[in-house]
Short mmCIF file of N, CA, C and O and ligand atoms in Angstrom, two decimals:
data_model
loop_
_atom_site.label_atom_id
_atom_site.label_comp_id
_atom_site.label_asym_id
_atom_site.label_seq_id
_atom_site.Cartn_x
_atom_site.Cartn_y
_atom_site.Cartn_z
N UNK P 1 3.51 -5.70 -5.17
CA UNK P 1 2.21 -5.71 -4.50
C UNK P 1 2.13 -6.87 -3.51
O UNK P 1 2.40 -8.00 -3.93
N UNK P 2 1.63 -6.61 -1.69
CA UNK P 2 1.36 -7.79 -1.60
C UNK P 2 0.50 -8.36 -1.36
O UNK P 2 -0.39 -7.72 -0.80
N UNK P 3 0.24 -9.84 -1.63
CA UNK P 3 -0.90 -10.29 -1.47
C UNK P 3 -0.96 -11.15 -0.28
O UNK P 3 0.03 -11.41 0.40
N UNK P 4 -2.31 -11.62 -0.02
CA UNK P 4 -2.45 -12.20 1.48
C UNK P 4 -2.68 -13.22 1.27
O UNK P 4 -3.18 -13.41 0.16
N UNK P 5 -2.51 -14.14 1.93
CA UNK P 5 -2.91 -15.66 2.35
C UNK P 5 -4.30 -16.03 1.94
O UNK P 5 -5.36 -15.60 2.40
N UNK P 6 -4.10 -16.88 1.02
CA UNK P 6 -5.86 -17.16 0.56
C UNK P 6 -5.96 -18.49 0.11
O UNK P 6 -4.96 -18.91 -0.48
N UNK P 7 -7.08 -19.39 0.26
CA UNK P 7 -7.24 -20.76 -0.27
C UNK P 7 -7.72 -20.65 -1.87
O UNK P 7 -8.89 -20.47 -2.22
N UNK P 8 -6.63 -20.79 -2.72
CA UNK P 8 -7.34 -21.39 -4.18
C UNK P 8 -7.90 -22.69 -4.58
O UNK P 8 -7.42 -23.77 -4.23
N UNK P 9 -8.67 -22.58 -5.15
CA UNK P 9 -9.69 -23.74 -5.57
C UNK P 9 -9.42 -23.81 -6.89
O UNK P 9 -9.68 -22.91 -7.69
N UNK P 10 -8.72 -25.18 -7.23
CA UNK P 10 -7.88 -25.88 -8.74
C UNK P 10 -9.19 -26.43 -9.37
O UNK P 10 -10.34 -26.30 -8.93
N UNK P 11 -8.75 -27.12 -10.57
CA UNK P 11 -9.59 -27.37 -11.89
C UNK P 11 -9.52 -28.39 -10.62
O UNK P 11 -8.74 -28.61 -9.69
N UNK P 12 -10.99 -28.97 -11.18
CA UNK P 12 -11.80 -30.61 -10.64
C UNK P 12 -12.31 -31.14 -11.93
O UNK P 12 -13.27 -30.59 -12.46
N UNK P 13 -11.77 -32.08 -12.42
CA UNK P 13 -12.28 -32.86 -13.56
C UNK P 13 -13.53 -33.99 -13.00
O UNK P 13 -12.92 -34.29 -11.98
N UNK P 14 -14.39 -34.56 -12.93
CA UNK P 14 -14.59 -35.80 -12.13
C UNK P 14 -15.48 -35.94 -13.15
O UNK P 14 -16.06 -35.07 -13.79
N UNK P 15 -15.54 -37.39 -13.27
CA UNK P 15 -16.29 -38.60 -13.79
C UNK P 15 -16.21 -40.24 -13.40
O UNK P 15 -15.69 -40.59 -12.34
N UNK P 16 -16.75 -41.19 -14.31
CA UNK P 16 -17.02 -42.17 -13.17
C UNK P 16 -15.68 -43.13 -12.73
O UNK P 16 -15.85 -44.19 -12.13
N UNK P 17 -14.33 -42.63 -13.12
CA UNK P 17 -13.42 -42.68 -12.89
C UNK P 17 -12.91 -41.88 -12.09
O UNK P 17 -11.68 -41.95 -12.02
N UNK P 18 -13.47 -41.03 -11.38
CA UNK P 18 -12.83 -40.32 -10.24
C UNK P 18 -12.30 -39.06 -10.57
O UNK P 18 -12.38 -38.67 -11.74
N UNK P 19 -11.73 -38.30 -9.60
CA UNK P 19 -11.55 -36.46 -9.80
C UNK P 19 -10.12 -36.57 -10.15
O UNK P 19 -9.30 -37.41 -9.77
N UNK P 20 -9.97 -35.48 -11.00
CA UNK P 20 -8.52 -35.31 -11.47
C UNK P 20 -8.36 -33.77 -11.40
O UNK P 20 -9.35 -33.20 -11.85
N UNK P 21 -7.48 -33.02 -11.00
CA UNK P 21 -6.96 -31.53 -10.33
C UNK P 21 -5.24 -31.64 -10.68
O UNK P 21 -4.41 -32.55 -10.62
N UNK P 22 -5.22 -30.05 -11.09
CA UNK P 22 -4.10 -29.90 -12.00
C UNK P 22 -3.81 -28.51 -11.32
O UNK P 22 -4.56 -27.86 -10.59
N UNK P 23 -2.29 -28.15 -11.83
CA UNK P 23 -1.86 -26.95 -11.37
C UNK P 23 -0.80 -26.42 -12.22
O UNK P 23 0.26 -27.02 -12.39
N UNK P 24 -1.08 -25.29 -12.75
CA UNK P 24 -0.17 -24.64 -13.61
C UNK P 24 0.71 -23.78 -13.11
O UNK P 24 0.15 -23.03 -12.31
N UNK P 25 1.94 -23.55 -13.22
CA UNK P 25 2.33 -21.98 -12.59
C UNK P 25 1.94 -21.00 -13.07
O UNK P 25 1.58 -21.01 -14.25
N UNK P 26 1.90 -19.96 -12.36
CA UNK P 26 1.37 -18.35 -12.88
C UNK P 26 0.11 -18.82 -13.63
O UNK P 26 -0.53 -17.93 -14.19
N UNK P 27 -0.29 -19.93 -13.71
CA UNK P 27 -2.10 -20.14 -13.91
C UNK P 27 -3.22 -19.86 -12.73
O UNK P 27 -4.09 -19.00 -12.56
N UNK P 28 -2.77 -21.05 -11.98
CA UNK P 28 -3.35 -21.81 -10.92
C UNK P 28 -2.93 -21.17 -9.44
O UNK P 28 -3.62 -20.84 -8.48
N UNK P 29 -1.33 -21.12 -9.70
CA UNK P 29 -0.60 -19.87 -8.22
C UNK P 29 0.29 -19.16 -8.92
O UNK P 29 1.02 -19.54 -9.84
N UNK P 30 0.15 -17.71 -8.25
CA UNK P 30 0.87 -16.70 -8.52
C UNK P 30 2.29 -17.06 -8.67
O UNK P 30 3.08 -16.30 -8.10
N UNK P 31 2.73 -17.97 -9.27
CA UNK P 31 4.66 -18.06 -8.97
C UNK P 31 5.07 -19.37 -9.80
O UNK P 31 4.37 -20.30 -10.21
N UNK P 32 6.37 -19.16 -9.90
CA UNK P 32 7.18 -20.04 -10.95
C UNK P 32 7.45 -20.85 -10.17
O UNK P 32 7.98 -20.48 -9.11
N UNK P 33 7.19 -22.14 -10.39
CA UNK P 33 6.81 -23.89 -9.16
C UNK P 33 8.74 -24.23 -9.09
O UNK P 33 9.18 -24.72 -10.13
N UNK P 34 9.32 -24.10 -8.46
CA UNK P 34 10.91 -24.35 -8.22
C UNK P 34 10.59 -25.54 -7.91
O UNK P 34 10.92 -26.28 -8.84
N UNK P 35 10.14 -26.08 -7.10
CA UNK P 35 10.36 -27.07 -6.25
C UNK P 35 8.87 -27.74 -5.51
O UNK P 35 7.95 -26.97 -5.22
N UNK P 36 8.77 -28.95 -5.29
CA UNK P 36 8.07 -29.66 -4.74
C UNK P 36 8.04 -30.45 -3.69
O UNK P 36 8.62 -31.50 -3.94
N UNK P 37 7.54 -30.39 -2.41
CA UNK P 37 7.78 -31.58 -1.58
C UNK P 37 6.71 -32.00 -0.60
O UNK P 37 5.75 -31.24 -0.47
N UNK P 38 6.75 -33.31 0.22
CA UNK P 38 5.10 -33.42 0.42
C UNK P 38 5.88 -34.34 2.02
O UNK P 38 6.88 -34.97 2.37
N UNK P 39 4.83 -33.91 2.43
CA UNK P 39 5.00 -34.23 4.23
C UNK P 39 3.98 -35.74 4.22
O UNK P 39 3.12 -36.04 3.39
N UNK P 40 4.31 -36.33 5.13
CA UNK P 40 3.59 -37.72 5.13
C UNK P 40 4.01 -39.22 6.37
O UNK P 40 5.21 -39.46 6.58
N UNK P 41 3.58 -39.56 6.66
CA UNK P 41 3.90 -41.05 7.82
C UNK P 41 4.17 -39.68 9.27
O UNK P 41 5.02 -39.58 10.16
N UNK P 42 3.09 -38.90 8.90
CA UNK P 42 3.68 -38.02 10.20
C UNK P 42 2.75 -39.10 11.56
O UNK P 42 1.63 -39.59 11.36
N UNK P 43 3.55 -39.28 12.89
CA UNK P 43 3.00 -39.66 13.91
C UNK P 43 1.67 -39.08 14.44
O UNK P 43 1.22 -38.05 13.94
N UNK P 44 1.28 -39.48 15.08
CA UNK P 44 -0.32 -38.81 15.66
C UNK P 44 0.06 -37.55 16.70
O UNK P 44 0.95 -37.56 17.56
N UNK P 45 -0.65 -36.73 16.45
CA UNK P 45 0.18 -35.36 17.49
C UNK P 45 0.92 -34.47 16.88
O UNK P 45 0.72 -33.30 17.20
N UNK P 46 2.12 -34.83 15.71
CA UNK P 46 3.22 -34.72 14.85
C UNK P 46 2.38 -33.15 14.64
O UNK P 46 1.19 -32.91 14.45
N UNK P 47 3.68 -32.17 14.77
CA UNK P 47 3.25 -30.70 14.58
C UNK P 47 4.63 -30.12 13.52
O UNK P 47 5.82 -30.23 13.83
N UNK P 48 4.23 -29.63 12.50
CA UNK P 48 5.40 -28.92 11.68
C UNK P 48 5.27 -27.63 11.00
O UNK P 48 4.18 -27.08 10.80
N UNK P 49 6.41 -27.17 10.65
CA UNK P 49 6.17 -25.77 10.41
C UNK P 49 7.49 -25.37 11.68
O UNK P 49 8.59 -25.77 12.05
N UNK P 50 6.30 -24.13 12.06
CA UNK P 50 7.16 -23.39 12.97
C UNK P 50 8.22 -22.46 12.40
O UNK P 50 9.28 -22.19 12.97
N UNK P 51 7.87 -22.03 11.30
CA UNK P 51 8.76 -21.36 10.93
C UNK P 51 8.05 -20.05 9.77
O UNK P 51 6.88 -19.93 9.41
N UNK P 52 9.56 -18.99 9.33
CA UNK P 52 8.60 -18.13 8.38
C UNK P 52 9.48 -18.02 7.17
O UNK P 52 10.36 -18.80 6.80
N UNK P 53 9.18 -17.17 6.77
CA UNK P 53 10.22 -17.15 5.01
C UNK P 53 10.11 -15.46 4.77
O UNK P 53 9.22 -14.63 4.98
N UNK P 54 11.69 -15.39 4.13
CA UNK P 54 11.33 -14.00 4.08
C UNK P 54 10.99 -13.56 2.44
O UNK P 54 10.49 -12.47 2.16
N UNK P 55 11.37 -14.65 1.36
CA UNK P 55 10.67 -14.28 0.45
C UNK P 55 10.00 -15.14 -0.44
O UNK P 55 9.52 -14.85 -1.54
N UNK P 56 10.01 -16.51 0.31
CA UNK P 56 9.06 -18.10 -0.10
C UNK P 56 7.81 -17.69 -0.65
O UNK P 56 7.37 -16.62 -0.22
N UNK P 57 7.00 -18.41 -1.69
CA UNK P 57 6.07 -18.40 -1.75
C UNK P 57 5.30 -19.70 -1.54
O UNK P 57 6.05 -20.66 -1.73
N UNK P 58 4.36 -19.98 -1.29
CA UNK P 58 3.73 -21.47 -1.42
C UNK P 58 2.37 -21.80 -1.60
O UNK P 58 1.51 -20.95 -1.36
N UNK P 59 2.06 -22.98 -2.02
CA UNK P 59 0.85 -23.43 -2.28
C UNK P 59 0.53 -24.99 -1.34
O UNK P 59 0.46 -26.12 -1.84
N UNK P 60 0.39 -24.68 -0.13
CA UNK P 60 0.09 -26.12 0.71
C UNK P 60 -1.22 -26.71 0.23
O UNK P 60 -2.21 -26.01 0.44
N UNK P 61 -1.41 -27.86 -0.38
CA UNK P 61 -2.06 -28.78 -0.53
C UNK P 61 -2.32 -30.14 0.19
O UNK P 61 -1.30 -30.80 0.36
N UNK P 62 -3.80 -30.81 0.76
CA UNK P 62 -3.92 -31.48 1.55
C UNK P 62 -4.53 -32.95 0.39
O UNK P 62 -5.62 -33.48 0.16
N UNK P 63 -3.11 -33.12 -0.07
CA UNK P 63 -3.53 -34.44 -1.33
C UNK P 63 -4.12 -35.55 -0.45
O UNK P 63 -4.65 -36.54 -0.94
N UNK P 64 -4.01 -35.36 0.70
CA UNK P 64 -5.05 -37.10 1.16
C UNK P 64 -5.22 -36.60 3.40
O UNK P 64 -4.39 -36.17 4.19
N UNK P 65 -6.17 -36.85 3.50
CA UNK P 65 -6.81 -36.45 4.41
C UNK P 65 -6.64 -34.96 4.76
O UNK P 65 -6.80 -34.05 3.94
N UNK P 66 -6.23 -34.75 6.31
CA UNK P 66 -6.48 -33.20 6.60
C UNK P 66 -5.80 -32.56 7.91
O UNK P 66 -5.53 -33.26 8.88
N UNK P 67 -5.59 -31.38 7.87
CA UNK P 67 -4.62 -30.66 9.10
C UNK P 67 -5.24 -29.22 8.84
O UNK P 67 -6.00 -28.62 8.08
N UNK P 68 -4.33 -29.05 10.09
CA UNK P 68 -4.81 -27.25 10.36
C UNK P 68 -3.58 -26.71 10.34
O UNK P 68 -2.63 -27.26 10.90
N UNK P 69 -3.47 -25.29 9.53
CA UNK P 69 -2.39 -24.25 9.62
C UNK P 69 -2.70 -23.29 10.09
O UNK P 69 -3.80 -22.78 9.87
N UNK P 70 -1.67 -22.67 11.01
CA UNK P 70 -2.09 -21.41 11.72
C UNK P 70 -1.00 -20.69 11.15
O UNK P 70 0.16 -21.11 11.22
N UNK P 71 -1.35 -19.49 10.52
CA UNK P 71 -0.72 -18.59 10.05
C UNK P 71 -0.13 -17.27 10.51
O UNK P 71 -0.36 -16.69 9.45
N UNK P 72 0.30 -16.59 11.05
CA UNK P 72 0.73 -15.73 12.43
C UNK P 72 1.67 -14.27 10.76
O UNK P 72 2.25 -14.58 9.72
N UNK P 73 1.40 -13.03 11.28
CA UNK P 73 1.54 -12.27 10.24
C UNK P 73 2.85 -10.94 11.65
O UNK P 73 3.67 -10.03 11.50
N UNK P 74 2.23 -11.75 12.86
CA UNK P 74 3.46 -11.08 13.34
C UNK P 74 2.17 -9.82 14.70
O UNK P 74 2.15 -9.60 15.91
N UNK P 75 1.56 -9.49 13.79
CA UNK P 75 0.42 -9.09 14.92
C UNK P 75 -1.31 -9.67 14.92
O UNK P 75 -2.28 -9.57 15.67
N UNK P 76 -1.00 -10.31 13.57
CA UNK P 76 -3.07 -11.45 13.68
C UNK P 76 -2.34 -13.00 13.38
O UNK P 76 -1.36 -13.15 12.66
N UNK P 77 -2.76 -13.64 13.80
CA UNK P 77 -2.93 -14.83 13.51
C UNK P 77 -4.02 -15.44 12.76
O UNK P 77 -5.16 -15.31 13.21
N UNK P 78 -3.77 -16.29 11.38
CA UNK P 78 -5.36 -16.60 10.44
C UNK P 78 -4.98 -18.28 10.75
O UNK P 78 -3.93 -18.87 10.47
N UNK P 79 -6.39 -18.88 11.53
CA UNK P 79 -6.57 -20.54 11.16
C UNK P 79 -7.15 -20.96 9.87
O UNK P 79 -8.01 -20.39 9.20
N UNK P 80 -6.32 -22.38 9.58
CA UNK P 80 -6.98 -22.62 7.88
C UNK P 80 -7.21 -24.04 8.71
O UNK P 80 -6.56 -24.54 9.63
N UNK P 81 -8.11 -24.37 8.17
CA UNK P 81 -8.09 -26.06 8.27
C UNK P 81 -8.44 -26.73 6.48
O UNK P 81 -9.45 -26.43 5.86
N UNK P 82 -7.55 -27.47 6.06
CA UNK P 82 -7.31 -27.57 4.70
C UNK P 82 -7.74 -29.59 4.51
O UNK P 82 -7.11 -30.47 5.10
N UNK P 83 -8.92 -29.81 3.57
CA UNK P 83 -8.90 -31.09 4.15
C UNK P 83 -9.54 -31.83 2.28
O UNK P 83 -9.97 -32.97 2.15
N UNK P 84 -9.43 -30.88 1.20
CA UNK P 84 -10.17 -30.72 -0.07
C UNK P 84 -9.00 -30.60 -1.05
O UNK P 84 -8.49 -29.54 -1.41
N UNK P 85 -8.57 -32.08 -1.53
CA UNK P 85 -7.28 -31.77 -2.12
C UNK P 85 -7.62 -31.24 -3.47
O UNK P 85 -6.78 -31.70 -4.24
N UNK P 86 -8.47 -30.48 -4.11
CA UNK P 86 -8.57 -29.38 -4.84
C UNK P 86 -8.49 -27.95 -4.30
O UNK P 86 -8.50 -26.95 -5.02
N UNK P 87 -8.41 -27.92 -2.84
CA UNK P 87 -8.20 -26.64 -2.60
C UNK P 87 -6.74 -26.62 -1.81
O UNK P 87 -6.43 -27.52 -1.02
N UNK P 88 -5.84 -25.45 -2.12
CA UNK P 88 -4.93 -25.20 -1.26
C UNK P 88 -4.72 -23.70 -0.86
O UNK P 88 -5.21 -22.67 -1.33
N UNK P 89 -3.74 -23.94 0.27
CA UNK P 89 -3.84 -22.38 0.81
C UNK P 89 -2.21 -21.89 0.33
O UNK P 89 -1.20 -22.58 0.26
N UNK P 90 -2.41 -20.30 0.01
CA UNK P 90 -1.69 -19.84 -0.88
C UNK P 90 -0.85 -19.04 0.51
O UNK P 90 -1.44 -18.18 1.16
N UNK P 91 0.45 -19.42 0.80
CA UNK P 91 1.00 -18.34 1.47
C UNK P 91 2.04 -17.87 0.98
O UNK P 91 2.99 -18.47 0.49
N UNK P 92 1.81 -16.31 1.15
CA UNK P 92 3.08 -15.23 1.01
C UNK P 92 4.41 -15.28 1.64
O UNK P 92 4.24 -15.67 2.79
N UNK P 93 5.38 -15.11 1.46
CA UNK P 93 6.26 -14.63 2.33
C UNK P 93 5.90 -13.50 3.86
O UNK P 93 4.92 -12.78 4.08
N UNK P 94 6.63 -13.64 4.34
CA UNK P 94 6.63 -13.23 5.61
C UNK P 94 5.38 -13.58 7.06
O UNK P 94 5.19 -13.09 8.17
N UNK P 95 4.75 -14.71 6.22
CA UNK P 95 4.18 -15.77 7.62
C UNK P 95 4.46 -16.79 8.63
O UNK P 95 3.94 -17.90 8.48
N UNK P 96 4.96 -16.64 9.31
CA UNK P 96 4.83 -17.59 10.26
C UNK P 96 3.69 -18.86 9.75
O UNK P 96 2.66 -18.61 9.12
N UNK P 97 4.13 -20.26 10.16
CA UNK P 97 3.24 -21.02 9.85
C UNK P 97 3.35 -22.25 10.57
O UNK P 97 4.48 -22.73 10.61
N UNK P 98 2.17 -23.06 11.31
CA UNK P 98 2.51 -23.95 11.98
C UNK P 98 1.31 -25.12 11.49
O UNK P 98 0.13 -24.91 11.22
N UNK P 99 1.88 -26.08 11.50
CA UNK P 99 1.47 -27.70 10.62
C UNK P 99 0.63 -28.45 11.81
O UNK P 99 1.41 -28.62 12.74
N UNK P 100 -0.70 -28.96 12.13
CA UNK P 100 -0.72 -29.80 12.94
C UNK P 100 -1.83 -30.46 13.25
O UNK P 100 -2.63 -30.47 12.31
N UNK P 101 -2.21 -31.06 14.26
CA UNK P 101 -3.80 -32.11 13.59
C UNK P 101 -3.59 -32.99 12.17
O UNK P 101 -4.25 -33.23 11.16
N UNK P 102 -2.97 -33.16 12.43
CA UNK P 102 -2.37 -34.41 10.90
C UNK P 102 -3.53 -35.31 11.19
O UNK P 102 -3.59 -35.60 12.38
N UNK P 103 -4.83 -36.03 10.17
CA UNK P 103 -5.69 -36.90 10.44
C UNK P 103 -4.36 -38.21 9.94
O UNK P 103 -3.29 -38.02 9.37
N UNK P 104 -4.84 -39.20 10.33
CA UNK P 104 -4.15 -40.49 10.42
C UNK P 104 -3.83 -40.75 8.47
O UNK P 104 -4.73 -40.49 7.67
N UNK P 105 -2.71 -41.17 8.10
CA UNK P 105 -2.47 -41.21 6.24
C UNK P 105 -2.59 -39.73 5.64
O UNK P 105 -2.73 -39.45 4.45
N UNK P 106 -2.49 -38.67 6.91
CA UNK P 106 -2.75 -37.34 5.57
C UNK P 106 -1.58 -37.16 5.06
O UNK P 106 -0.61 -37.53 5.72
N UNK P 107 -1.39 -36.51 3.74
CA UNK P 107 -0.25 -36.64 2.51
C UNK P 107 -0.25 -34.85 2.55
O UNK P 107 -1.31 -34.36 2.16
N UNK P 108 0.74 -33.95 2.94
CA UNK P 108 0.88 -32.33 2.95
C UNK P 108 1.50 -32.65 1.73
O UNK P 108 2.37 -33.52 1.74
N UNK P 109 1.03 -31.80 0.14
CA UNK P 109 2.11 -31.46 -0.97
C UNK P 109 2.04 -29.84 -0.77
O UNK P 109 1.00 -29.19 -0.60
N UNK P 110 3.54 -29.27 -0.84
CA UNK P 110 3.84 -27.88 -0.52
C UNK P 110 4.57 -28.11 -2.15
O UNK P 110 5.29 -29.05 -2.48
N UNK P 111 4.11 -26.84 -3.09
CA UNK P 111 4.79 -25.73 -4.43
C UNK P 111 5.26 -25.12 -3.66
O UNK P 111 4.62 -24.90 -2.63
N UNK P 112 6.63 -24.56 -3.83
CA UNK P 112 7.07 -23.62 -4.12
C UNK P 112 8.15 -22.56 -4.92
O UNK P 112 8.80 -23.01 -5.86
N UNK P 113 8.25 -21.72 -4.69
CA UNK P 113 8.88 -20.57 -5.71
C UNK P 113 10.37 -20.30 -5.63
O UNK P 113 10.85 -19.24 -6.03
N UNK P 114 11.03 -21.20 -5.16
CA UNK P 114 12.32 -21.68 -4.87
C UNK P 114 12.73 -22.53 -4.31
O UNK P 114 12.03 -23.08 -3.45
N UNK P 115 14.03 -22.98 -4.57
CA UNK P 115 14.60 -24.06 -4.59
C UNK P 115 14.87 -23.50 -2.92
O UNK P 115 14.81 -22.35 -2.48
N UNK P 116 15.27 -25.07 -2.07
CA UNK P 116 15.56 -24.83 -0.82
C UNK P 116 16.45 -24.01 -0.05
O UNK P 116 17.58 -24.48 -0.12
N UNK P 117 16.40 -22.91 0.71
CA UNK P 117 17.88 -22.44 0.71
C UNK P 117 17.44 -21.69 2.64
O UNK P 117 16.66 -20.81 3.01
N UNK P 118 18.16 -22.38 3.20
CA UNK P 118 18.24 -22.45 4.47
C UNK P 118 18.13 -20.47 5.11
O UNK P 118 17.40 -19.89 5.92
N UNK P 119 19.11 -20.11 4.36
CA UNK P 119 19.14 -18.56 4.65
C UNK P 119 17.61 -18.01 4.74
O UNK P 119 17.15 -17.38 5.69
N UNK P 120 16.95 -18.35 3.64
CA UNK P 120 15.64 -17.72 3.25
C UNK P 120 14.55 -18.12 4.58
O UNK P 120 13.34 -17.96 4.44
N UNK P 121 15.18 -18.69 5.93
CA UNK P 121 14.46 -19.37 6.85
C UNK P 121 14.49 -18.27 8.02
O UNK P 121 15.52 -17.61 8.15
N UNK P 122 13.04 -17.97 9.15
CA UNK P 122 13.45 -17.30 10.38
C UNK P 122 12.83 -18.24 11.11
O UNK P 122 11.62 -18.39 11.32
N UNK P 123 14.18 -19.15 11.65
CA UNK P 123 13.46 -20.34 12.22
C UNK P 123 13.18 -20.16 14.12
O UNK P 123 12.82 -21.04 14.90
N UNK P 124 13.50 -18.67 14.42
CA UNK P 124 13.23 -17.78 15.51
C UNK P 124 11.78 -16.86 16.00
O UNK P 124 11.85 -15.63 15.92
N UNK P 125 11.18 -17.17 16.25
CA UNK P 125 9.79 -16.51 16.36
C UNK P 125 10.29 -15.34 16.59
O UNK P 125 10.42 -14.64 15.58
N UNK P 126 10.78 -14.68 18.07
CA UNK P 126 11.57 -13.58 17.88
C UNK P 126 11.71 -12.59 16.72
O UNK P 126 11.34 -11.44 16.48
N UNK P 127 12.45 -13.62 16.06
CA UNK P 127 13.29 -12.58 14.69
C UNK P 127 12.59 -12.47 13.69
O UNK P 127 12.65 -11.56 12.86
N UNK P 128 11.66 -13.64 13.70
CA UNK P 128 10.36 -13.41 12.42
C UNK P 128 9.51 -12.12 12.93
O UNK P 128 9.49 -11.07 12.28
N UNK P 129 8.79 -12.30 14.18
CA UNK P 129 8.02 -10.78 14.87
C UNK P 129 8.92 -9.72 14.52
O UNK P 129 8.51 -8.93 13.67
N UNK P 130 10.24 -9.50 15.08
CA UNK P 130 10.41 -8.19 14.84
C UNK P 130 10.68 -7.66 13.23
O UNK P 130 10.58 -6.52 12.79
N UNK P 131 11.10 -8.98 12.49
CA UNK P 131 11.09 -8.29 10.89
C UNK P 131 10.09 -8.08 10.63
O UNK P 131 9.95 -6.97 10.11
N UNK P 132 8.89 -8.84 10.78
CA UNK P 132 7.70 -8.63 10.35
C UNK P 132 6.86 -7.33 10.52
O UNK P 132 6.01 -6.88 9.75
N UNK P 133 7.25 -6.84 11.67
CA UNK P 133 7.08 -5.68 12.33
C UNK P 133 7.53 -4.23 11.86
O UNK P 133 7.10 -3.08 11.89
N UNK P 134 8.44 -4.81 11.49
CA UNK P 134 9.38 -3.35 10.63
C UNK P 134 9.16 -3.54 8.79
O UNK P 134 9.75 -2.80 8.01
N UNK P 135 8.32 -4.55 8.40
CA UNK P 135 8.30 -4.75 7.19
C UNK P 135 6.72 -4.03 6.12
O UNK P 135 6.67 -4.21 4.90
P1 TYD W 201 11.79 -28.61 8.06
O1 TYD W 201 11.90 -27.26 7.45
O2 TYD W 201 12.10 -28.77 9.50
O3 TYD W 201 10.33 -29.20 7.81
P2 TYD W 201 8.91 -28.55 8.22
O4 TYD W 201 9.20 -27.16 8.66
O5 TYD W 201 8.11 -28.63 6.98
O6 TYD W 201 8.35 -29.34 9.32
O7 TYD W 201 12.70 -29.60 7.18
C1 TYD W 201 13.12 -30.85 7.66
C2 TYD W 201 14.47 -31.16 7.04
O8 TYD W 201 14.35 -31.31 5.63
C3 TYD W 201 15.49 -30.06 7.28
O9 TYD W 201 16.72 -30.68 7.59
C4 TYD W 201 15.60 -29.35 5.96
C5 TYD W 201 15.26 -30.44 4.95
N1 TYD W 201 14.60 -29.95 3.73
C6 TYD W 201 15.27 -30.03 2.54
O10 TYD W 201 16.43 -30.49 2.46
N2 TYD W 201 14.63 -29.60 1.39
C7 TYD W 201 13.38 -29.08 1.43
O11 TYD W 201 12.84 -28.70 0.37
C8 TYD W 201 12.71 -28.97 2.69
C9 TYD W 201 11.33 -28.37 2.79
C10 TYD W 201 13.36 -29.41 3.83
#
């Protein structure tokens, strides 16, 4: 089945010690957490992404300030602007996705559903449109 690109909203604990947010696999996001990694000291301007996956799953999280993702499906394009590190946006495989508006100290943590593997990349707009197209 597939599903579409959507922002989930995690447990928020808060008290007078401050908010605490947790994430389970197959709880919290649809998928078994392989791997973790988090974007950060990006320059002012600094744009990332640019790329799609043909069977990635992910959970982008904006653990400390805020950016915008533009999500491209090959014929719509969806803007997220993600800035609530209890909420993250859930993307499927086969999106295009581009990173950018980094506010000054923002911290990107990306889940995902496999370990890194270069093949699984269409780092070609081109070749992402036309699979996407036939998919
Ligand atoms: P890249 O995919 O260009 O980052 P982004 O698209 O998020 O802007 O990755 C930058 C480099 O880091 C590239 O050489 C691949 C490497 N990399 C890993 O080795 N492991 C990983 O999990 C990721 C996401 C990237």
């Amino acid at each position: 089945m597939k599903i579409n690109p959507k922002v989930i909203t995690l447990p928020k604990h808060t008290d007078r010690r401050g908010n605490l947010s947790f994430i389970e696999e197959n709880t919290h996001v649809p998928f078994d957490i392989k791997r973790v990694y988090y974007l950060y000291d990006m320059p002012a301007g600094a744009e990332r992404g640019a790329h799609g996956h043909k069977a990635l799953e992910q959970l982008i999280i904006p653990l400390s300030g805020s950016f915008e993702i533009i999500l491209d499906n090959g014929k719509e394009t969806f803007p997220f602007f993600l800035k609530k590190p209890w909420e993250g946006l859930y993307v499927p495989p086969m999106y295009w996705r581009e990173l950018k508006e980094f506010s000054s100290g923002a911290v990107c943590m990306v889940l995902a559903s496999e370990k890194y593997d270069e093949n699984d990349y269409f780092r070609d707009y081109a070749e992402f449109k036309k699979a996407a197209l036939c998919n």
